[in-house]
Coordinates of C-alpha atoms and ligand atoms in Angstrom, one line a residue:
M1 CA -52.7 -26.7 32.0
H2 CA -51.4 -24.8 35.1
S3 CA -51.0 -21.2 34.4
A4 CA -48.5 -20.6 37.1
S5 CA -45.1 -21.3 35.6
R6 CA -42.6 -22.2 38.2
V7 CA -38.9 -22.9 38.3
V8 CA -37.8 -26.4 39.2
L9 CA -34.1 -26.5 40.0
P10 CA -32.1 -29.4 38.6
R11 CA -31.2 -31.8 41.3
L12 CA -27.5 -31.0 41.3
R13 CA -28.1 -27.3 41.5
A14 CA -30.5 -27.8 44.4
I15 CA -27.9 -29.9 46.2
V16 CA -25.1 -27.3 45.5
V17 CA -27.3 -24.5 46.9
G18 CA -28.1 -26.4 50.1
V19 CA -24.5 -27.5 50.7
L20 CA -23.1 -24.1 50.0
A21 CA -25.5 -22.3 52.2
V22 CA -24.6 -24.6 55.1
G23 CA -20.9 -24.3 54.3
A24 CA -21.1 -20.5 54.1
A25 CA -22.9 -20.5 57.5
V26 CA -20.3 -22.7 59.2
G27 CA -17.4 -20.8 57.6
A28 CA -18.6 -17.3 58.5
A29 CA -19.4 -18.4 62.1
H30 CA -16.0 -20.1 62.4
L31 CA -14.3 -17.0 61.2
L32 CA -16.0 -14.8 63.8
S33 CA -15.4 -17.4 66.5
G34 CA -11.7 -17.1 65.8
V35 CA -11.9 -13.6 67.2
I36 CA -14.5 -14.2 70.0
G37 CA -13.3 -17.6 71.2
P38 CA -13.2 -21.1 69.7
N39 CA -16.1 -22.4 71.8
S40 CA -18.5 -19.9 70.3
S41 CA -18.3 -21.6 66.9
P42 CA -21.7 -23.3 66.6
Y43 CA -19.9 -26.3 65.1
V44 CA -17.7 -26.6 68.1
A45 CA -20.6 -25.7 70.5
V46 CA -22.7 -28.6 69.1
A47 CA -19.8 -31.0 69.5
N48 CA -19.3 -29.7 73.1
S49 CA -23.0 -30.2 73.8
V50 CA -22.9 -33.8 72.6
V51 CA -20.0 -34.4 74.9
Q52 CA -21.8 -32.8 77.8
L53 CA -25.0 -34.6 77.2
T54 CA -23.4 -38.0 76.6
Q55 CA -24.2 -40.0 79.8
G56 CA -21.9 -42.5 81.5
P57 CA -22.4 -45.7 79.5
L58 CA -22.3 -43.9 76.1
K59 CA -19.1 -42.1 77.0
E60 CA -17.7 -45.5 78.0
I61 CA -18.4 -46.7 74.5
A62 CA -16.9 -43.6 73.0
V63 CA -13.7 -44.0 75.0
Q64 CA -13.4 -47.7 74.4
A65 CA -14.1 -47.5 70.7
F66 CA -12.2 -44.4 69.7
G67 CA -9.8 -43.8 72.5
T68 CA -8.4 -40.3 72.3
A69 CA -9.6 -40.1 68.7
D70 CA -13.2 -39.7 69.9
K71 CA -13.1 -35.9 69.4
P72 CA -11.8 -35.7 65.9
L73 CA -14.4 -38.5 65.1
L74 CA -17.2 -36.5 66.7
L75 CA -16.3 -33.4 64.7
A76 CA -16.0 -35.4 61.5
G77 CA -19.4 -37.0 62.2
I78 CA -21.0 -33.6 62.7
G79 CA -19.4 -32.4 59.5
V80 CA -20.9 -35.4 57.6
L81 CA -24.3 -34.8 59.1
L82 CA -24.2 -31.1 58.1
L83 CA -23.3 -32.1 54.6
L84 CA -26.2 -34.5 54.4
L85 CA -28.6 -32.0 55.8
G86 CA -27.4 -29.4 53.3
I87 CA -28.1 -32.0 50.5
V88 CA -31.6 -32.6 52.0
A89 CA -32.3 -28.9 52.3
G90 CA -31.4 -28.4 48.7
L91 CA -33.5 -31.4 47.4
L92 CA -36.5 -30.3 49.5
S93 CA -36.3 -26.9 47.8
R94 CA -36.2 -27.6 44.1
R95 CA -39.3 -25.4 43.7
S96 CA -39.6 -23.0 46.6
P97 CA -36.7 -22.0 48.8
R98 CA -39.0 -22.2 51.9
P99 CA -38.5 -25.9 53.1
G100 CA -34.7 -25.7 52.8
A101 CA -34.6 -22.3 54.4
V102 CA -36.7 -23.6 57.3
L103 CA -34.4 -26.6 57.7
I104 CA -31.3 -24.5 57.6
G105 CA -32.9 -22.0 60.0
G106 CA -33.6 -24.9 62.3
L107 CA -29.9 -25.9 62.2
G108 CA -29.0 -22.3 63.0
V109 CA -31.3 -22.5 66.1
V110 CA -29.6 -25.7 67.2
G111 CA -26.2 -23.9 66.9
L112 CA -27.6 -21.0 69.0
V113 CA -28.9 -23.3 71.7
A114 CA -25.6 -25.2 71.8
A115 CA -23.6 -22.0 72.0
G116 CA -25.8 -20.8 74.9
F117 CA -25.3 -24.1 76.6
T118 CA -21.5 -24.4 76.2
A119 CA -19.7 -21.2 75.0
N120 CA -19.5 -19.6 78.4
L121 CA -18.7 -16.2 76.8
G122 CA -21.8 -14.2 77.7
V123 CA -23.7 -12.4 74.9
L124 CA -20.7 -12.4 72.7
G125 CA -20.8 -16.2 72.6
Y126 CA -24.0 -16.1 70.7
L127 CA -22.8 -13.9 67.9
P128 CA -21.1 -16.6 65.7
A129 CA -24.2 -18.8 65.9
L130 CA -26.5 -15.8 65.1
L131 CA -24.3 -15.0 62.1
S132 CA -24.5 -18.6 60.9
L133 CA -28.3 -18.5 61.2
L134 CA -28.4 -15.3 59.1
V135 CA -25.8 -16.4 56.5
G136 CA -27.4 -19.9 56.3
V137 CA -30.9 -18.8 55.7
G138 CA -30.1 -15.6 53.7
G139 CA -27.4 -17.4 51.7
F140 CA -29.8 -20.2 50.9
V141 CA -32.6 -17.9 49.6
L142 CA -30.1 -15.8 47.6
L143 CA -28.3 -18.8 46.1
H144 CA -31.7 -20.3 45.3
R145 CA -32.7 -17.2 43.4
I146 CA -29.4 -17.1 41.5
A147 CA -29.7 -20.8 40.8
G148 CA -33.2 -20.4 39.4
R149 CA -32.4 -17.4 37.2
D150 CA -31.2 -19.4 34.2
V151 CA -33.4 -22.4 34.6
A152 CA -36.3 -22.7 32.3
T153 CA -39.6 -22.3 34.1
T154 CA -41.8 -25.3 33.9
G155 CA -45.6 -25.5 34.1
S156 CA -45.4 -28.3 36.5
T157 CA -43.8 -31.7 36.9
A158 CA -44.0 -34.7 34.7
E159 CA -46.2 -36.6 37.1
L160 CA -48.9 -34.0 36.6
G161 CA -48.8 -34.7 33.0
S162 CA -47.3 -31.4 31.7
T163 CA -44.4 -30.8 29.5
A164 CA -41.8 -28.2 30.1
D165 CA -42.4 -24.7 29.2
P166 CA -40.8 -24.4 25.8
E167 CA -38.7 -21.4 26.8
D168 CA -35.4 -20.5 25.4
S169 CA -33.5 -23.2 27.0
L170 CA -35.5 -26.2 26.0
A171 CA -33.6 -26.6 22.8
Q172 CA -30.5 -27.3 24.8
D173 CA -32.0 -29.9 26.9
G174 CA -35.0 -31.5 25.3
S175 CA -35.0 -34.5 27.6
A176 CA -37.3 -32.8 30.0
Q177 CA -40.4 -34.6 28.9
E178 CA -39.7 -37.9 30.6
G179 CA -38.6 -39.0 34.1
S180 CA -40.5 -39.0 37.3
V181 CA -39.3 -35.6 38.3
Q182 CA -38.6 -33.1 35.6
D183 CA -35.6 -30.9 35.8
G184 CA -35.7 -27.4 34.4
S185 CA -33.3 -27.0 31.7
V186 CA -30.3 -24.8 31.6
Q187 CA -28.3 -22.9 29.1
P188 CA -24.5 -23.5 29.1
A189 CA -24.0 -19.8 29.8
G190 CA -26.4 -19.9 32.7
R191 CA -24.7 -23.0 34.0
R192 CA -21.3 -21.4 33.8
R193 CA -22.6 -18.3 35.6
F194 CA -24.2 -20.3 38.4
F195 CA -21.2 -22.6 39.0
A196 CA -18.9 -19.5 39.0
V197 CA -20.9 -18.0 41.8
A198 CA -21.0 -21.4 43.5
G199 CA -17.3 -21.8 43.2
G200 CA -16.8 -18.3 44.7
V201 CA -19.0 -19.1 47.6
A202 CA -17.3 -22.4 48.2
V203 CA -13.8 -20.8 48.2
G204 CA -15.0 -18.0 50.4
A205 CA -16.6 -20.4 53.0
L206 CA -13.4 -22.5 53.1
A207 CA -11.2 -19.5 53.5
A208 CA -13.4 -18.0 56.2
G209 CA -13.3 -21.3 58.1
G210 CA -9.6 -21.7 57.7
I211 CA -8.9 -18.1 58.8
G212 CA -11.1 -18.7 61.8
Q213 CA -9.1 -21.8 62.7
W214 CA -5.8 -19.9 62.2
L215 CA -7.0 -17.0 64.4
A216 CA -8.0 -19.4 67.1
R217 CA -4.6 -21.1 67.0
S218 CA -2.6 -17.9 66.9
T219 CA -4.4 -16.5 69.9
G220 CA -3.4 -19.7 71.7
V221 CA -0.8 -20.1 74.4
Q222 CA 1.8 -22.1 72.6
Q223 CA 4.3 -19.2 72.5
V224 CA 3.6 -18.3 76.2
R225 CA 4.3 -21.9 77.1
A226 CA 7.4 -22.1 75.0
A227 CA 8.7 -18.9 76.5
L228 CA 8.6 -20.4 79.9
G229 CA 11.5 -22.8 79.0
R230 CA 12.3 -25.8 81.1
I231 CA 11.1 -25.9 84.7
T232 CA 13.5 -27.2 87.3
P233 CA 12.4 -28.2 90.8
A234 CA 14.3 -27.2 93.9
K235 CA 14.1 -30.9 94.9
A236 CA 14.4 -33.3 91.9
A237 CA 12.8 -36.7 92.0
P238 CA 15.2 -39.6 92.5
A239 CA 16.7 -40.6 89.1
I240 CA 14.9 -43.5 87.4
P241 CA 17.2 -46.5 87.6
A242 CA 18.1 -48.0 84.2
D243 CA 16.6 -51.3 85.2
A244 CA 13.2 -49.9 86.1
D245 CA 11.6 -51.0 82.8
F246 CA 11.7 -53.8 80.3
A247 CA 11.2 -51.5 77.3
K248 CA 13.6 -53.6 75.3
L249 CA 11.2 -56.5 75.8
G250 CA 8.1 -54.6 74.9
S251 CA 6.9 -52.9 78.1
P252 CA 6.5 -49.1 77.9
T253 CA 9.4 -46.9 78.9
F254 CA 9.3 -46.1 82.7
I255 CA 8.7 -42.4 82.0
T256 CA 6.1 -41.8 79.4
P257 CA 7.2 -39.1 77.0
N258 CA 4.7 -36.1 77.1
A259 CA 3.6 -36.7 73.6
D260 CA 2.7 -40.3 74.4
F261 CA 1.0 -39.7 77.7
Y262 CA -2.6 -40.8 77.5
R263 CA -5.2 -38.0 77.3
V264 CA -8.8 -38.1 78.6
D265 CA -11.0 -35.0 79.0
T266 CA -14.2 -33.4 77.9
A267 CA -12.6 -30.6 76.0
I268 CA -13.3 -30.2 72.2
T269 CA -11.2 -27.0 72.1
L270 CA -8.4 -26.9 74.6
P271 CA -8.6 -24.1 77.1
Q272 CA -5.9 -21.4 76.2
I273 CA -4.9 -19.8 79.5
D274 CA -2.2 -17.1 79.6
I275 CA 0.0 -17.4 82.6
D276 CA -0.6 -13.6 83.3
E277 CA -4.3 -14.2 83.5
W278 CA -4.4 -17.5 85.3
R279 CA -5.7 -17.2 88.9
L280 CA -6.5 -19.9 91.4
R281 CA -9.1 -19.0 93.9
I282 CA -9.4 -21.1 97.1
H283 CA -12.6 -20.5 99.1
G284 CA -15.5 -22.2 100.8
M285 CA -15.0 -23.8 104.2
V286 CA -11.7 -21.9 104.8
D287 CA -10.6 -19.3 107.3
R288 CA -9.1 -17.0 104.7
E289 CA -10.1 -17.0 101.0
R290 CA -7.0 -16.9 98.9
V291 CA -6.1 -16.1 95.3
Y292 CA -2.9 -17.2 93.7
T293 CA -1.2 -16.1 90.4
F294 CA 1.0 -18.3 88.3
D295 CA 4.1 -16.6 89.6
D296 CA 3.0 -17.2 93.2
I297 CA 3.2 -20.9 92.4
R298 CA 6.3 -20.9 90.2
N299 CA 8.3 -18.9 92.8
R300 CA 7.6 -21.4 95.5
E301 CA 9.9 -24.2 96.3
L302 CA 9.0 -26.7 93.6
V303 CA 9.1 -30.4 94.2
E304 CA 9.2 -33.2 91.7
R305 CA 7.3 -36.5 92.0
T306 CA 7.2 -39.5 89.8
I307 CA 3.5 -40.5 89.5
T308 CA 1.6 -43.0 87.5
M309 CA -1.8 -41.7 86.4
T310 CA -4.7 -44.0 85.5
C311 CA -8.1 -43.4 84.1
V312 CA -11.3 -45.0 85.5
S313 CA -12.4 -45.7 81.9
N314 CA -9.4 -47.9 81.3
Q315 CA -10.5 -51.4 80.3
V316 CA -8.5 -54.4 81.6
G317 CA -5.5 -54.4 79.3
G318 CA -6.2 -50.9 78.1
P319 CA -3.9 -47.9 77.4
Y320 CA -5.1 -45.2 79.8
V321 CA -2.1 -45.4 82.2
S322 CA 1.1 -43.4 82.0
T323 CA 3.9 -42.1 84.2
A324 CA 5.6 -38.7 84.4
N325 CA 7.8 -36.6 86.6
F326 CA 5.4 -33.9 87.7
I327 CA 6.7 -30.7 89.1
G328 CA 4.7 -28.4 91.4
V329 CA 3.8 -27.6 94.9
P330 CA 2.1 -29.8 97.5
L331 CA -1.5 -28.5 97.5
R332 CA -1.5 -28.8 101.2
E333 CA 0.8 -25.8 101.5
L334 CA -1.8 -23.5 99.9
L335 CA -4.7 -25.1 101.7
D336 CA -2.9 -24.5 105.0
E337 CA -2.5 -20.9 104.1
A338 CA -6.3 -20.7 103.5
G339 CA -7.0 -22.7 106.7
V340 CA -9.4 -25.5 105.8
R341 CA -12.1 -25.8 108.4
P342 CA -12.9 -29.0 110.2
G343 CA -15.8 -30.8 108.5
A344 CA -14.7 -30.0 104.9
D345 CA -14.4 -33.5 103.5
Q346 CA -14.3 -32.6 99.8
L347 CA -12.1 -30.4 97.7
Y348 CA -14.3 -29.4 94.8
S349 CA -12.1 -28.1 91.9
T350 CA -13.2 -26.4 88.7
S351 CA -11.4 -26.0 85.5
E352 CA -11.4 -23.1 83.1
D353 CA -13.8 -25.1 80.9
S354 CA -16.2 -25.8 83.8
Y355 CA -15.2 -29.4 84.4
T356 CA -15.4 -30.3 88.1
A357 CA -13.9 -32.9 90.3
G358 CA -14.4 -33.7 94.0
T359 CA -11.4 -35.1 95.8
P360 CA -11.5 -36.4 99.4
M361 CA -9.9 -33.7 101.5
D362 CA -7.8 -36.1 103.6
V363 CA -6.1 -37.5 100.4
V364 CA -5.6 -34.0 99.0
L365 CA -3.9 -32.8 102.2
D366 CA -1.8 -36.0 102.2
R367 CA -0.5 -36.1 98.6
T368 CA -2.1 -34.0 95.9
L369 CA 0.4 -32.1 93.8
L370 CA -0.5 -28.8 92.2
A371 CA 1.6 -29.3 89.0
I372 CA 3.0 -26.8 86.6
A373 CA 5.4 -29.1 84.7
M374 CA 5.7 -32.5 83.4
N375 CA 9.0 -34.2 82.6
G376 CA 10.8 -30.8 82.9
E377 CA 8.5 -29.0 80.5
P378 CA 5.6 -26.7 81.3
L379 CA 2.4 -28.8 81.2
P380 CA 1.4 -29.4 77.6
V381 CA -1.8 -27.5 76.8
E382 CA -3.7 -30.8 76.5
H383 CA -2.5 -31.9 79.9
G384 CA -3.7 -28.8 81.7
F385 CA -1.5 -25.8 81.0
P386 CA -0.7 -23.8 83.0
V387 CA -1.7 -25.6 86.2
R388 CA -3.4 -28.9 87.1
M389 CA -3.9 -31.3 90.0
V390 CA -2.3 -34.8 90.2
T391 CA -3.2 -37.1 93.0
P392 CA -1.4 -40.5 93.3
G393 CA -3.7 -43.4 94.0
L394 CA -7.0 -41.9 92.8
Y395 CA -8.4 -42.2 89.3
G396 CA -8.0 -39.0 87.3
Y397 CA -11.6 -38.1 87.0
L398 CA -11.9 -37.1 90.7
S399 CA -8.4 -36.0 91.4
A400 CA -6.5 -34.6 88.5
T401 CA -8.3 -31.4 87.3
K402 CA -6.5 -29.8 84.3
W403 CA -6.7 -26.1 83.7
V404 CA -7.7 -25.7 87.3
V405 CA -8.8 -22.3 88.4
D406 CA -11.0 -22.7 91.4
M407 CA -11.0 -24.8 94.6
E408 CA -13.8 -24.9 97.1
A409 CA -13.5 -26.6 100.4
T410 CA -16.9 -28.2 100.9
T411 CA -18.6 -31.5 101.8
F412 CA -19.5 -34.5 99.6
A413 CA -23.1 -34.1 101.0
A414 CA -23.2 -30.5 99.6
K415 CA -21.9 -30.9 96.1
Q416 CA -21.6 -33.4 93.2
A417 CA -18.8 -33.0 90.6
Y418 CA -19.1 -33.6 86.8
W419 CA -19.0 -37.4 86.6
I420 CA -21.1 -38.2 89.7
P421 CA -24.6 -37.6 88.3
R422 CA -23.3 -39.5 85.2
G423 CA -22.9 -42.6 87.2
Y424 CA -19.4 -42.7 88.5
S425 CA -18.5 -43.1 92.2
M426 CA -17.8 -40.2 94.6
K427 CA -14.7 -42.0 95.8
A428 CA -12.6 -44.3 93.6
P429 CA -9.2 -45.5 94.7
I430 CA -7.2 -47.0 91.8
K431 CA -7.7 -50.8 91.7
T432 CA -4.7 -53.2 91.7
Q433 CA -4.1 -54.1 88.0
S434 CA -1.7 -55.6 85.6
R435 CA -1.3 -55.6 81.8
I436 CA 0.5 -57.8 79.3
D437 CA 2.5 -56.0 76.7
A438 CA 4.7 -58.7 75.2
P439 CA 4.3 -60.7 73.1
G440 CA 1.7 -58.5 71.5
A441 CA -1.8 -59.8 71.1
L442 CA -2.1 -62.3 68.1
K443 CA 1.7 -62.1 67.5
T444 CA 3.6 -65.1 66.3
V445 CA 6.8 -66.0 68.1
P446 CA 9.4 -68.7 67.5
A447 CA 9.1 -71.9 69.6
G448 CA 11.4 -72.3 72.7
K449 CA 11.9 -69.7 75.3
V450 CA 9.1 -67.1 75.1
T451 CA 9.3 -63.9 77.0
V452 CA 6.2 -62.4 78.5
A453 CA 6.4 -58.9 79.9
G454 CA 4.2 -56.1 81.1
I455 CA 3.3 -53.6 83.8
A456 CA 1.4 -53.7 87.1
W457 CA 0.1 -50.9 89.3
A458 CA -1.5 -50.4 92.6
Q459 CA -0.9 -46.7 93.5
P460 CA -0.3 -45.8 96.3
K461 CA 0.2 -49.2 97.8
G462 CA 2.9 -50.5 95.5
I463 CA 3.3 -53.9 93.8
Q464 CA 4.5 -56.9 95.8
K465 CA 4.4 -59.6 93.1
V466 CA 3.1 -60.5 89.6
E467 CA 2.2 -64.0 88.6
V468 CA 1.7 -65.2 85.0
Q469 CA -0.1 -68.3 83.7
V470 CA 0.0 -69.9 80.3
D471 CA -3.0 -72.1 79.1
D472 CA -4.4 -72.8 82.5
G473 CA -1.1 -74.1 83.7
R474 CA 0.7 -73.3 87.0
W475 CA 0.9 -69.6 88.1
Q476 CA 4.5 -68.6 87.7
Q477 CA 6.1 -65.7 89.6
A478 CA 7.5 -63.0 87.3
E479 CA 10.7 -61.0 87.8
L480 CA 10.0 -57.4 88.9
A481 CA 12.0 -54.5 87.5
A482 CA 13.6 -52.0 89.9
E483 CA 11.1 -50.2 92.0
V484 CA 10.8 -46.4 91.8
N485 CA 8.1 -45.7 94.3
D486 CA 4.7 -47.1 95.4
S487 CA 2.8 -44.5 93.4
T488 CA 4.2 -45.7 90.1
W489 CA 3.8 -48.7 87.9
R490 CA 6.1 -51.7 88.2
M491 CA 7.4 -53.5 85.1
W492 CA 7.7 -57.3 85.1
R493 CA 8.9 -60.1 82.9
T494 CA 9.1 -63.9 82.8
E495 CA 9.8 -66.8 80.4
F496 CA 8.0 -69.9 79.4
E497 CA 9.2 -72.9 77.4
L498 CA 6.5 -73.2 74.7
G499 CA 5.9 -75.5 71.8
P500 CA 4.1 -74.6 68.6
G501 CA 0.4 -73.7 68.7
F502 CA -1.9 -71.1 70.0
H503 CA -1.4 -70.0 73.6
T504 CA -3.2 -67.8 76.1
V505 CA -1.4 -65.9 78.8
R506 CA -2.9 -64.3 81.9
S507 CA -1.4 -62.2 84.6
R508 CA -2.4 -61.1 88.1
A509 CA -0.8 -58.6 90.4
T510 CA -0.6 -58.6 94.2
D511 CA -0.1 -55.3 96.0
K512 CA 1.8 -54.6 99.2
T513 CA -1.3 -55.1 101.3
G514 CA -1.3 -58.7 100.1
Y515 CA -4.4 -58.2 98.0
T516 CA -4.3 -60.1 94.6
Q517 CA -6.3 -58.5 91.7
T518 CA -9.6 -60.3 91.3
D519 CA -10.5 -62.4 88.2
R520 CA -14.1 -61.2 88.6
R521 CA -14.9 -59.0 85.6
V522 CA -16.7 -55.7 86.2
D523 CA -17.1 -52.7 83.9
A524 CA -15.3 -49.4 84.3
L525 CA -18.5 -47.8 85.4
P526 CA -18.9 -46.9 88.2
N527 CA -15.4 -47.1 89.8
G528 CA -12.9 -49.0 87.6
A529 CA -12.8 -52.3 85.6
T530 CA -11.6 -55.5 87.2
G531 CA -10.7 -58.9 85.8
L532 CA -7.5 -60.6 84.6
P533 CA -5.8 -59.4 81.5
S534 CA -5.2 -62.1 78.9
I535 CA -3.7 -62.2 75.4
Q536 CA -3.5 -64.9 72.8
F537 CA -0.5 -65.4 70.5
S538 CA 0.8 -68.2 68.4
V539 CA 4.1 -70.1 68.6
S540 CA 5.5 -71.5 65.4
Ligands
LIG601 N1 -10.5 -30.0 83.1 C1 -10.5 -31.3 83.0 N2 -9.7 -32.0 83.8 C2 -9.7 -33.4 83.7 C3 -10.6 -34.1 82.9 C4 -11.4 -33.3 82.1 O1 -12.3 -33.8 81.4 N3 -11.4 -31.9 82.2 N4 -10.5 -35.4 82.9 C5 -9.9 -36.1 84.0 C6 -9.7 -37.5 83.7 S1 -11.0 -38.5 83.5 C7 -8.4 -38.1 83.7 S2 -8.2 -39.7 83.6 C8 -7.2 -37.2 83.7 C9 -6.4 -37.5 82.5 O2 -5.3 -36.6 82.5 P1 -4.4 -36.6 81.2 O3 -5.3 -36.3 80.0 O4 -3.4 -35.5 81.4 O5 -3.8 -37.9 81.1 O6 -7.6 -35.8 83.7 C10 -8.7 -35.5 84.5 N5 -8.8 -34.0 84.5
LIG602 MO1 -10.3 -40.6 83.6

């Protein structure tokens, strides 16, 4: 029939070829990125690009659904997608390597574009993606050739009515005559040879990826951070009274341990900034441009402030609120040295990873802290090491830049920070809120006296009272725990006498201006969710 005898790879072989080529490409690139910088890994660059491109509402969904697990999930999702595309590349290329090579080449180009978009490392930043393109396409063609070497050539496929070319291997695998697609047959020796090569490539790719990961970590700043030791302020914050929380009843502890402090940011790989290299440049509408080193900050008179931070993405009842003792210098001191000109109404800050925030200048001058430590320790890397901003009373997205390296005095009319074109407000004071922590949602508690406890916050106004209601009954005033300051949360508790059955409890906080949190529900976008928190539980 057809004179051209062609190799048709068995399905499994084709899949192995596709998956291995993709794996080798990712592994090789990851290894090189370990030397050049983690963000240059095409894998990481694609994840970073997804984060950058994700617009407001989508990011809302990601934060709600995954919380701080959104990044590992994103990376895992990309991994699964790559695996599937490797399988597809293989299956498309059972005869000729071309379709798979084109698909893998396309993936390589996506990696290159993403690296260009997010790596921020100049020409070097493209090298790992370029390497992955070459390894992916080259590896695929090569593996395809090796895979085909021991496969019997076939005249064509079964659909075309041909039978397999009765070459040496047919005796081993005589089943080739039937089935919709006919696999070339393979000798055991050939099979062993191929899978030995495949195993070698797989081990190599995993090792390369692992070494890349290890290199990235060992070039990190954990040692630098640890070497700093504890940071003590010249003026410590007042001690937290023992009766400032109801942690025994189920509220959080007043001070959130660093490891439990909520985390929200756009970083897939954490910026690793050595204290010797860190600089803060203050410029724009100032009389004198200034540049500060880490020692310049550390050697000043450090103050300590207890501050509750809140994320605009926090849903009513959500977890993105935490409290720490932050240590640093009032940013006003540095801005006064630079001499902010009249008319500059926005402090536009930029992080090492190009995140930007625009903070109202009057608030900055009044109360922003340039923090280097949190609960006595240097800032954890995920919370902005070595230096970040913290501003009581404003949501974090516009006032709490982590890994901050640049501050420009400007106007809101002149510049828009990261979240503004994505739909969030230019100005967003924290809204008066409360949360119910005990009894937990859907818990079962014994009948009789039932304790309800939680937190409330209205930074920087402070909490005046919290009221609690069970099953549309009378609003009952809760007992407040000791107050620490108006820029922190306030814990509350109260008791109800409840009989068996299902109950719903609601809470509402009133701040010191006399404003009571509204029951009107609005979304977190554009400037913070409102509505009353409520939980259901059963009494037995
Ligand atoms: N560099 C940088 N700083 C950032 C962000 C970010 O994405 N990148 N996110 C902000 C947001 S939205 C919040 S709520 C706070 C959270 O700080 P935390 O992660 O230390 O709790 O950091 C702010 N600072
Ligand atoms: Mo946030």
